[in-house]
Amino acid sequence: MISHLEKRVGVVRFPGTNCDREVYGWAEAKKYQVDYLWYQDRFEIKSYDLVIIPGGFSFGDYLRSGALAARSPVMDSVRELAKSGREVLGICNGFQILCEAQLLPGVLVKNHTRRFIDKIVEVVVKNPRRDYSEKAGQKFNLPIAHGDGRFYAPPETLKSIHGEGLVWLQYEDCPNGSIDSIAGLFNKEKNIYGLMPHPERALYSWMNHSVVADGQFHLCGWDFI
Amino acid sequence: MKTITKTLMGIKILPRDVILDVQGRAIEKQIREMSEFAETQQIQLRVGKYIEMEVQASPEISMKLGQEIAQKILINPLIEKFEIECIDKSQSPLHLEQKGGHQSLERPHSDISIYGEKNMMPEDFSVSKGN
C-alpha cells in the first residue's frame, strides 16, 4: 500500500465540472500531492497513483450525462492509467463519465422521480475496497445531488456485477430508483470505482455529515482516498 | 465545375422499452389532465431525440459514417436504439421554412395566448413584488 505522503492524485477538469476544488482540497488536507488535469490534454500516467473525476455537469450534460466527457482526450490517459492497475475514482458526474467510457458496467439514467434530488442519504458498504479503512456493512451519511442517478444495467450484466461482488455501495433507502439500490460500483479488477454520493462534501463536520460528533474540523470518518 | 455533394441525414433516437421514459410519462400525464383530451386515457408516448447531420459526401459514404458516429457517440446501446434516414431536403417538413416562411411553425390557436407575445406572463402568474 502506498503511504499517504507518497500518493499522487490527479483531479480531472472538464468544462462544467464543479466539484473539482472540493476534491482538490480534500486530497490536500490528506497531504497528498495534487494536480489538476485538463480535459483536452493527455497526461503522463506514471505521475499519478490515483485519478479522480469529480462531479458537476461536464459539457452541460448535453447528449447524455457524461457522454461527451467520456470521449475527451484526457480519458485516453485515464484508460491507460487504469490499465496499468492504478486507481480511478469517479464521483457523481465522474461515475456517469466512467460508465459512458465503459470503464464501469451499466449506465446512469434519469431519476424515477423525474426530479433533481439534493439531500443526505444513508449508504452502506456492500463490498469494501482493498487497502482502505472501510468495512463491509459500515454505514455513512453522505450528500447526494443528481438528476441522472438511477443506475441501470441489463439483467446479464447485473448478474455478473453481483456474482463478482462489484457492488461497492448501496442506498439504505433508495432515493432515485437505482436497480438493486446501487450507489457505487467497481470494475472487475477493482481499481476503478464510481459512486453517486458526494463524500467530498462530507469532509468536515460543518459540512453536515453525521460521522464525527465533536464539531471540530477534521476529516470525515470515512478515510476515503 | 465540380459540384459538392451533400447528404442530409436524420438520426432518430428512442429510449429502449426496458427504460422508464420519465419525460414520456410526464407528458402523458399532462395530456390526460388537459380537459380537451380528457377522454384520451389510453395514450402512450415515448420521447427521444432527433439529430440532423449534414455530410459533404455521397449518400452511401454518409450513411456509413452516420451509422458509425451514431454507434460511437450519439447513442448508448444499453438504453437507446436508433434509426438513420436520408433526408430529401425538398420534401422534409422541417425544411419548409426555408422555402415558404414560418407557416408550419405558427401556433394553431393563436387567440389563446398562454404565454402570449404581448404580455410575457399572464396576470395570474406574475411575480409578486412585495417580497
Short mmCIF file of C-alpha atoms in Angstrom, two decimals:
data_model
loop_
_atom_site.label_atom_id
_atom_site.label_comp_id
_atom_site.label_asym_id
_atom_site.label_seq_id
_atom_site.Cartn_x
_atom_site.Cartn_y
_atom_site.Cartn_z
CA MET A 1 0.00 0.00 0.00
CA ILE A 2 1.20 3.48 -0.87
CA SER A 3 1.77 5.68 2.13
CA HIS A 4 -0.16 8.94 2.36
CA LEU A 5 2.78 11.19 1.67
CA GLU A 6 3.72 9.36 -1.47
CA LYS A 7 0.29 9.30 -3.04
CA ARG A 8 -0.01 11.48 -6.12
CA VAL A 9 -3.51 12.49 -7.12
CA GLY A 10 -4.80 13.94 -10.39
CA VAL A 11 -8.13 15.77 -10.48
CA VAL A 12 -9.69 15.93 -13.95
CA ARG A 13 -11.42 19.14 -15.02
CA PHE A 14 -13.95 19.26 -17.84
CA PRO A 15 -15.93 22.33 -18.85
CA GLY A 16 -18.80 22.22 -16.38
CA THR A 17 -17.03 20.28 -13.65
CA ASN A 18 -17.93 21.96 -10.37
CA CYS A 19 -16.69 19.75 -7.54
CA ASP A 20 -13.02 19.92 -8.53
CA ARG A 21 -11.95 22.34 -5.81
CA GLU A 22 -13.57 20.31 -3.05
CA VAL A 23 -11.81 17.19 -4.26
CA TYR A 24 -8.53 19.08 -4.58
CA GLY A 25 -8.90 20.45 -1.05
CA TRP A 26 -9.72 17.03 0.23
CA ALA A 27 -6.55 15.48 -1.24
CA GLU A 28 -4.55 18.45 0.01
CA ALA A 29 -5.94 18.02 3.52
CA LYS A 30 -4.63 14.49 3.42
CA LYS A 31 -1.20 15.84 2.44
CA TYR A 32 -1.24 14.19 -0.96
CA GLN A 33 0.43 15.74 -3.94
CA VAL A 34 -2.40 17.04 -6.15
CA ASP A 35 -2.62 18.32 -9.70
CA TYR A 36 -5.47 19.37 -11.92
CA LEU A 37 -5.69 17.57 -15.24
CA TRP A 38 -7.22 19.41 -18.20
CA TYR A 39 -9.73 17.54 -20.34
CA GLN A 40 -8.06 18.40 -23.65
CA ASP A 41 -4.66 17.14 -22.59
CA ARG A 42 -3.27 13.66 -22.17
CA PHE A 43 -1.00 13.17 -19.17
CA GLU A 44 1.94 11.05 -18.08
CA ILE A 45 0.33 8.12 -16.32
CA LYS A 46 3.44 7.39 -14.27
CA SER A 47 2.95 10.69 -12.45
CA TYR A 48 -0.25 9.62 -10.69
CA ASP A 49 -1.38 6.85 -8.36
CA LEU A 50 -4.99 7.96 -8.29
CA VAL A 51 -7.05 9.99 -10.73
CA ILE A 52 -10.33 11.45 -9.56
CA ILE A 53 -13.10 12.54 -11.91
CA PRO A 54 -15.15 14.96 -9.82
CA GLY A 55 -18.82 15.82 -10.06
CA GLY A 56 -20.53 18.58 -11.96
CA PHE A 57 -22.23 18.92 -15.30
CA SER A 58 -19.49 18.20 -17.80
CA PHE A 59 -20.38 19.70 -21.19
CA GLY A 60 -23.68 20.82 -19.69
CA ASP A 61 -24.87 17.19 -19.66
CA TYR A 62 -25.53 17.60 -23.39
CA LEU A 63 -26.47 14.49 -25.36
CA ARG A 64 -26.34 12.26 -22.24
CA SER A 65 -24.72 12.98 -18.91
CA GLY A 66 -21.03 12.17 -19.22
CA ALA A 67 -21.25 11.18 -22.90
CA LEU A 68 -19.12 13.96 -24.33
CA ALA A 69 -16.64 13.98 -21.46
CA ALA A 70 -16.12 10.22 -21.82
CA ARG A 71 -14.81 10.83 -25.33
CA SER A 72 -12.35 13.61 -24.43
CA PRO A 73 -8.56 13.24 -24.89
CA VAL A 74 -7.89 13.07 -21.14
CA MET A 75 -9.93 9.88 -20.97
CA ASP A 76 -7.40 8.11 -23.22
CA SER A 77 -4.83 8.65 -20.49
CA VAL A 78 -7.31 7.67 -17.78
CA ARG A 79 -7.98 4.45 -19.64
CA GLU A 80 -4.26 3.80 -19.95
CA LEU A 81 -3.70 4.59 -16.27
CA ALA A 82 -6.48 2.20 -15.27
CA LYS A 83 -5.00 -0.50 -17.48
CA SER A 84 -1.70 -0.17 -15.63
CA GLY A 85 -3.52 -1.02 -12.40
CA ARG A 86 -3.55 2.47 -10.89
CA GLU A 87 -6.74 3.75 -9.31
CA VAL A 88 -9.53 5.80 -10.85
CA LEU A 89 -12.37 7.26 -8.82
CA GLY A 90 -15.48 8.88 -10.28
CA ILE A 91 -17.83 10.90 -8.13
CA CYS A 92 -21.36 11.69 -9.34
CA ASN A 93 -20.82 13.05 -12.87
CA GLY A 94 -17.47 11.26 -12.72
CA PHE A 95 -19.32 7.99 -12.19
CA GLN A 96 -21.53 8.77 -15.19
CA ILE A 97 -18.43 9.51 -17.26
CA LEU A 98 -16.78 6.22 -16.25
CA CYS A 99 -19.94 4.32 -17.22
CA GLU A 100 -20.16 6.16 -20.55
CA ALA A 101 -16.48 5.38 -21.17
CA GLN A 102 -17.33 1.73 -20.48
CA LEU A 103 -14.74 1.61 -17.73
CA LEU A 104 -17.57 0.64 -15.38
CA PRO A 105 -20.55 -1.53 -16.31
CA GLY A 106 -24.07 -0.13 -16.74
CA VAL A 107 -25.33 3.39 -17.17
CA LEU A 108 -26.96 6.14 -15.11
CA VAL A 109 -30.34 7.38 -16.32
CA LYS A 110 -32.92 9.90 -15.12
CA ASN A 111 -34.17 9.51 -11.56
CA HIS A 112 -37.51 7.71 -11.42
CA THR A 113 -38.94 10.73 -9.58
CA ARG A 114 -38.11 12.86 -12.69
CA ARG A 115 -36.56 15.37 -10.31
CA PHE A 116 -33.13 16.50 -9.28
CA ILE A 117 -32.56 15.15 -5.77
CA ASP A 118 -30.41 17.02 -3.30
CA LYS A 119 -30.32 15.57 0.21
CA ILE A 120 -28.35 13.48 2.67
CA VAL A 121 -28.82 9.75 2.37
CA GLU A 122 -27.53 6.73 4.20
CA VAL A 123 -25.30 4.40 2.21
CA VAL A 124 -23.94 1.06 3.30
CA VAL A 125 -20.67 -0.54 2.19
CA LYS A 126 -21.52 -3.79 0.46
CA ASN A 127 -18.02 -4.79 -0.66
CA PRO A 128 -15.09 -2.77 0.76
CA ARG A 129 -12.13 -1.76 -1.38
CA ARG A 130 -8.69 -3.23 -0.83
CA ASP A 131 -6.23 -1.04 1.11
CA TYR A 132 -8.92 1.24 2.52
CA SER A 133 -10.32 1.55 6.00
CA GLU A 134 -13.98 0.91 5.15
CA LYS A 135 -15.59 -2.34 6.25
CA ALA A 136 -18.49 -4.32 4.82
CA GLY A 137 -21.74 -3.27 6.45
CA GLN A 138 -20.36 0.11 7.54
CA LYS A 139 -22.80 2.97 7.06
CA PHE A 140 -22.17 6.57 6.07
CA ASN A 141 -24.43 9.56 5.73
CA LEU A 142 -23.47 11.27 2.51
CA PRO A 143 -24.97 14.09 0.44
CA ILE A 144 -26.38 13.30 -2.98
CA ALA A 145 -27.15 15.88 -5.67
CA HIS A 146 -28.12 14.46 -9.03
CA GLY A 147 -30.79 14.35 -11.71
CA ASP A 148 -29.46 11.29 -13.52
CA GLY A 149 -28.55 8.92 -10.72
CA ARG A 150 -30.65 5.86 -11.41
CA PHE A 151 -28.25 3.03 -12.09
CA TYR A 152 -29.34 0.65 -14.81
CA ALA A 153 -27.68 -2.44 -16.22
CA PRO A 154 -29.19 -5.18 -18.37
CA PRO A 155 -30.05 -8.41 -16.47
CA GLU A 156 -26.99 -10.40 -17.61
CA THR A 157 -24.61 -7.54 -16.67
CA LEU A 158 -26.35 -7.19 -13.34
CA LYS A 159 -25.91 -10.89 -12.69
CA SER A 160 -22.16 -10.63 -13.25
CA ILE A 161 -22.00 -7.46 -11.12
CA HIS A 162 -23.47 -9.36 -8.19
CA GLY A 163 -21.65 -12.60 -8.99
CA GLU A 164 -18.26 -10.96 -8.91
CA GLY A 165 -19.02 -8.75 -5.91
CA LEU A 166 -18.70 -5.48 -7.82
CA VAL A 167 -21.30 -3.57 -5.80
CA TRP A 168 -19.38 -1.13 -3.63
CA LEU A 169 -22.14 0.96 -2.02
CA GLN A 170 -25.89 0.65 -1.73
CA TYR A 171 -28.53 3.13 -0.59
CA GLU A 172 -30.36 2.18 2.57
CA ASP A 173 -33.49 3.86 1.27
CA CYS A 174 -33.10 4.22 -2.48
CA PRO A 175 -33.93 7.82 -3.48
CA ASN A 176 -33.63 7.57 -7.27
CA GLY A 177 -34.88 4.16 -8.41
CA SER A 178 -31.41 2.63 -8.89
CA ILE A 179 -31.55 -1.04 -9.72
CA ASP A 180 -30.81 -3.03 -6.51
CA SER A 181 -30.24 0.33 -4.76
CA ILE A 182 -26.75 0.55 -6.25
CA ALA A 183 -24.94 3.75 -5.25
CA GLY A 184 -21.36 2.79 -6.07
CA LEU A 185 -19.58 0.21 -8.19
CA PHE A 186 -16.17 -1.33 -9.04
CA ASN A 187 -14.80 -2.73 -12.24
CA LYS A 188 -13.69 -6.38 -12.29
CA GLU A 189 -10.09 -5.55 -11.40
CA LYS A 190 -11.39 -3.36 -8.55
CA ASN A 191 -9.11 -0.44 -9.37
CA ILE A 192 -11.81 1.73 -10.97
CA TYR A 193 -14.70 2.80 -8.79
CA GLY A 194 -17.52 5.26 -9.02
CA LEU A 195 -20.24 6.48 -6.71
CA MET A 196 -23.17 8.87 -6.93
CA PRO A 197 -22.98 10.42 -3.41
CA HIS A 198 -20.50 13.24 -2.75
CA PRO A 199 -18.07 12.22 0.02
CA GLU A 200 -16.02 15.37 -0.66
CA ARG A 201 -19.00 17.36 0.59
CA ALA A 202 -18.82 15.48 3.89
CA LEU A 203 -15.20 16.29 4.53
CA TYR A 204 -15.62 18.36 7.67
CA SER A 205 -18.21 18.16 10.39
CA TRP A 206 -19.66 21.56 9.49
CA MET A 207 -20.50 20.12 6.11
CA ASN A 208 -23.39 18.36 7.81
CA HIS A 209 -22.42 14.74 7.87
CA SER A 210 -23.00 12.69 10.92
CA VAL A 211 -19.82 10.66 11.34
CA VAL A 212 -18.00 12.94 13.75
CA ALA A 213 -19.61 14.29 16.86
CA ASP A 214 -17.25 16.81 18.44
CA GLY A 215 -17.78 19.62 15.92
CA GLN A 216 -14.06 20.08 15.26
CA PHE A 217 -12.58 20.50 11.81
CA HIS A 218 -11.25 17.14 10.81
CA LEU A 219 -11.60 14.53 8.15
CA CYS A 220 -14.82 12.58 7.97
CA GLY A 221 -14.96 9.12 9.50
CA TRP A 222 -14.53 7.58 6.10
CA ASP A 223 -10.87 7.66 5.13
CA PHE A 224 -11.92 7.95 1.58
CA ILE A 225 -8.86 8.40 -0.61
CA MET B 1 -17.18 22.91 -62.47
CA LYS B 2 -17.25 20.31 -59.73
CA THR B 3 -20.40 20.24 -57.67
CA ILE B 4 -20.19 19.42 -53.98
CA THR B 5 -22.35 16.51 -52.95
CA LYS B 6 -24.01 16.99 -49.60
CA THR B 7 -26.10 14.44 -47.83
CA LEU B 8 -28.53 15.31 -45.09
CA MET B 9 -29.31 12.58 -42.60
CA GLY B 10 -31.75 12.30 -39.78
CA ILE B 11 -30.98 10.13 -36.77
CA LYS B 12 -33.95 9.12 -34.66
CA ILE B 13 -33.04 8.06 -31.12
CA LEU B 14 -35.56 6.46 -28.80
CA PRO B 15 -35.17 5.04 -25.30
CA ARG B 16 -35.34 1.25 -25.20
CA ASP B 17 -38.57 -0.25 -23.90
CA VAL B 18 -36.91 -1.54 -20.72
CA ILE B 19 -36.01 2.01 -19.73
CA LEU B 20 -38.58 4.01 -17.83
CA ASP B 21 -39.07 7.04 -20.06
CA VAL B 22 -39.69 9.69 -17.42
CA GLN B 23 -40.21 12.53 -19.89
CA GLY B 24 -42.76 10.46 -21.79
CA ARG B 25 -44.66 9.65 -18.60
CA ALA B 26 -44.75 13.30 -17.56
CA ILE B 27 -46.10 14.40 -20.93
CA GLU B 28 -48.67 11.58 -20.98
CA LYS B 29 -49.91 12.66 -17.58
CA GLN B 30 -50.20 16.28 -18.69
CA ILE B 31 -52.12 15.32 -21.83
CA ARG B 32 -54.58 13.29 -19.76
CA GLU B 33 -55.09 16.23 -17.43
CA MET B 34 -55.82 18.68 -20.24
CA SER B 35 -59.59 18.95 -20.48
CA GLU B 36 -59.69 18.75 -24.30
CA PHE B 37 -58.16 15.32 -24.18
CA ALA B 38 -59.89 14.07 -21.06
CA GLU B 39 -61.30 11.03 -22.88
CA THR B 40 -57.90 10.04 -24.19
CA GLN B 41 -56.94 7.71 -21.38
CA GLN B 42 -55.09 5.20 -23.48
CA ILE B 43 -52.34 7.39 -24.81
CA GLN B 44 -48.77 6.22 -24.69
CA LEU B 45 -45.76 8.11 -25.95
CA ARG B 46 -42.03 7.88 -25.78
CA VAL B 47 -39.68 10.81 -26.01
CA GLY B 48 -36.43 10.62 -27.89
CA LYS B 49 -34.11 12.81 -29.86
CA TYR B 50 -33.81 13.72 -33.49
CA ILE B 51 -30.43 14.69 -34.79
CA GLU B 52 -29.82 16.19 -38.21
CA MET B 53 -26.41 15.76 -39.69
CA GLU B 54 -25.09 17.03 -42.99
CA VAL B 55 -22.03 15.47 -44.55
CA GLN B 56 -20.14 16.53 -47.64
CA ALA B 57 -20.13 13.12 -49.25
CA SER B 58 -22.26 10.79 -51.29
CA PRO B 59 -25.32 9.23 -49.63
CA GLU B 60 -23.60 5.81 -49.38
CA ILE B 61 -20.49 7.11 -47.63
CA SER B 62 -22.52 9.48 -45.47
CA MET B 63 -24.90 6.79 -44.28
CA LYS B 64 -21.99 4.53 -43.37
CA LEU B 65 -20.33 7.38 -41.48
CA GLY B 66 -23.64 8.25 -39.83
CA GLN B 67 -24.04 4.68 -38.58
CA GLU B 68 -20.55 4.72 -37.14
CA ILE B 69 -20.96 8.10 -35.43
CA ALA B 70 -24.33 7.08 -34.01
CA GLN B 71 -22.92 3.91 -32.52
CA LYS B 72 -19.75 5.53 -31.19
CA ILE B 73 -21.20 8.60 -29.56
CA LEU B 74 -24.79 9.56 -30.33
CA ILE B 75 -26.41 6.62 -28.57
CA ASN B 76 -25.71 4.45 -25.56
CA PRO B 77 -26.78 0.99 -26.74
CA LEU B 78 -27.72 -0.05 -23.19
CA ILE B 79 -30.58 2.41 -23.07
CA GLU B 80 -31.21 3.68 -26.59
CA LYS B 81 -31.92 2.49 -30.09
CA PHE B 82 -31.64 4.48 -33.29
CA GLU B 83 -32.75 4.68 -36.87
CA ILE B 84 -30.97 6.61 -39.55
CA GLU B 85 -32.56 8.06 -42.66
CA CYS B 86 -31.50 10.05 -45.66
CA ILE B 87 -33.46 13.28 -45.94
CA ASP B 88 -34.58 14.78 -49.21
CA LYS B 89 -34.46 18.47 -48.31
CA SER B 90 -37.18 19.48 -50.73
CA GLN B 91 -39.64 17.03 -49.12
CA SER B 92 -38.77 17.41 -45.45
CA PRO B 93 -41.33 19.36 -43.40
CA LEU B 94 -38.50 20.56 -41.18
CA HIS B 95 -37.12 22.48 -44.12
CA LEU B 96 -40.35 24.09 -45.32
CA GLU B 97 -39.47 27.29 -43.51
CA GLN B 98 -36.52 27.75 -45.81
CA LYS B 99 -38.89 27.79 -48.76
CA GLY B 100 -42.17 29.18 -47.61
CA GLY B 101 -41.86 31.21 -44.44
CA HIS B 102 -42.89 30.14 -40.98
CA GLN B 103 -46.42 28.93 -41.62
CA SER B 104 -45.83 25.46 -40.32
CA LEU B 105 -44.47 26.80 -37.06
CA GLU B 106 -47.46 29.00 -36.26
CA ARG B 107 -49.48 28.09 -33.23
CA PRO B 108 -52.86 26.67 -34.30
CA HIS B 109 -54.80 28.55 -31.60
CA SER B 110 -53.13 31.91 -31.77
CA ASP B 111 -56.06 33.55 -29.92
CA ILE B 112 -55.24 31.61 -26.80
CA SER B 113 -52.09 33.35 -25.71
CA ILE B 114 -50.84 31.15 -22.93
CA TYR B 115 -47.53 32.93 -22.76
CA GLY B 116 -48.52 35.43 -25.42
CA GLU B 117 -46.05 37.76 -27.02
CA LYS B 118 -47.90 40.87 -25.86
CA ASN B 119 -47.85 40.05 -22.17
CA MET B 120 -44.92 37.88 -21.39
CA MET B 121 -46.73 36.43 -18.38
CA PRO B 122 -50.47 36.28 -17.75
CA GLU B 123 -51.50 38.30 -14.72
CA ASP B 124 -52.21 35.25 -12.57
CA PHE B 125 -48.63 34.12 -12.88
CA SER B 126 -46.96 37.47 -12.43
CA VAL B 127 -44.39 37.55 -9.68
CA SER B 128 -45.47 39.49 -6.59
CA LYS B 129 -43.09 42.33 -5.99
CA GLY B 130 -43.64 42.69 -2.28
CA ASN B 131 -41.05 40.21 -1.13
#
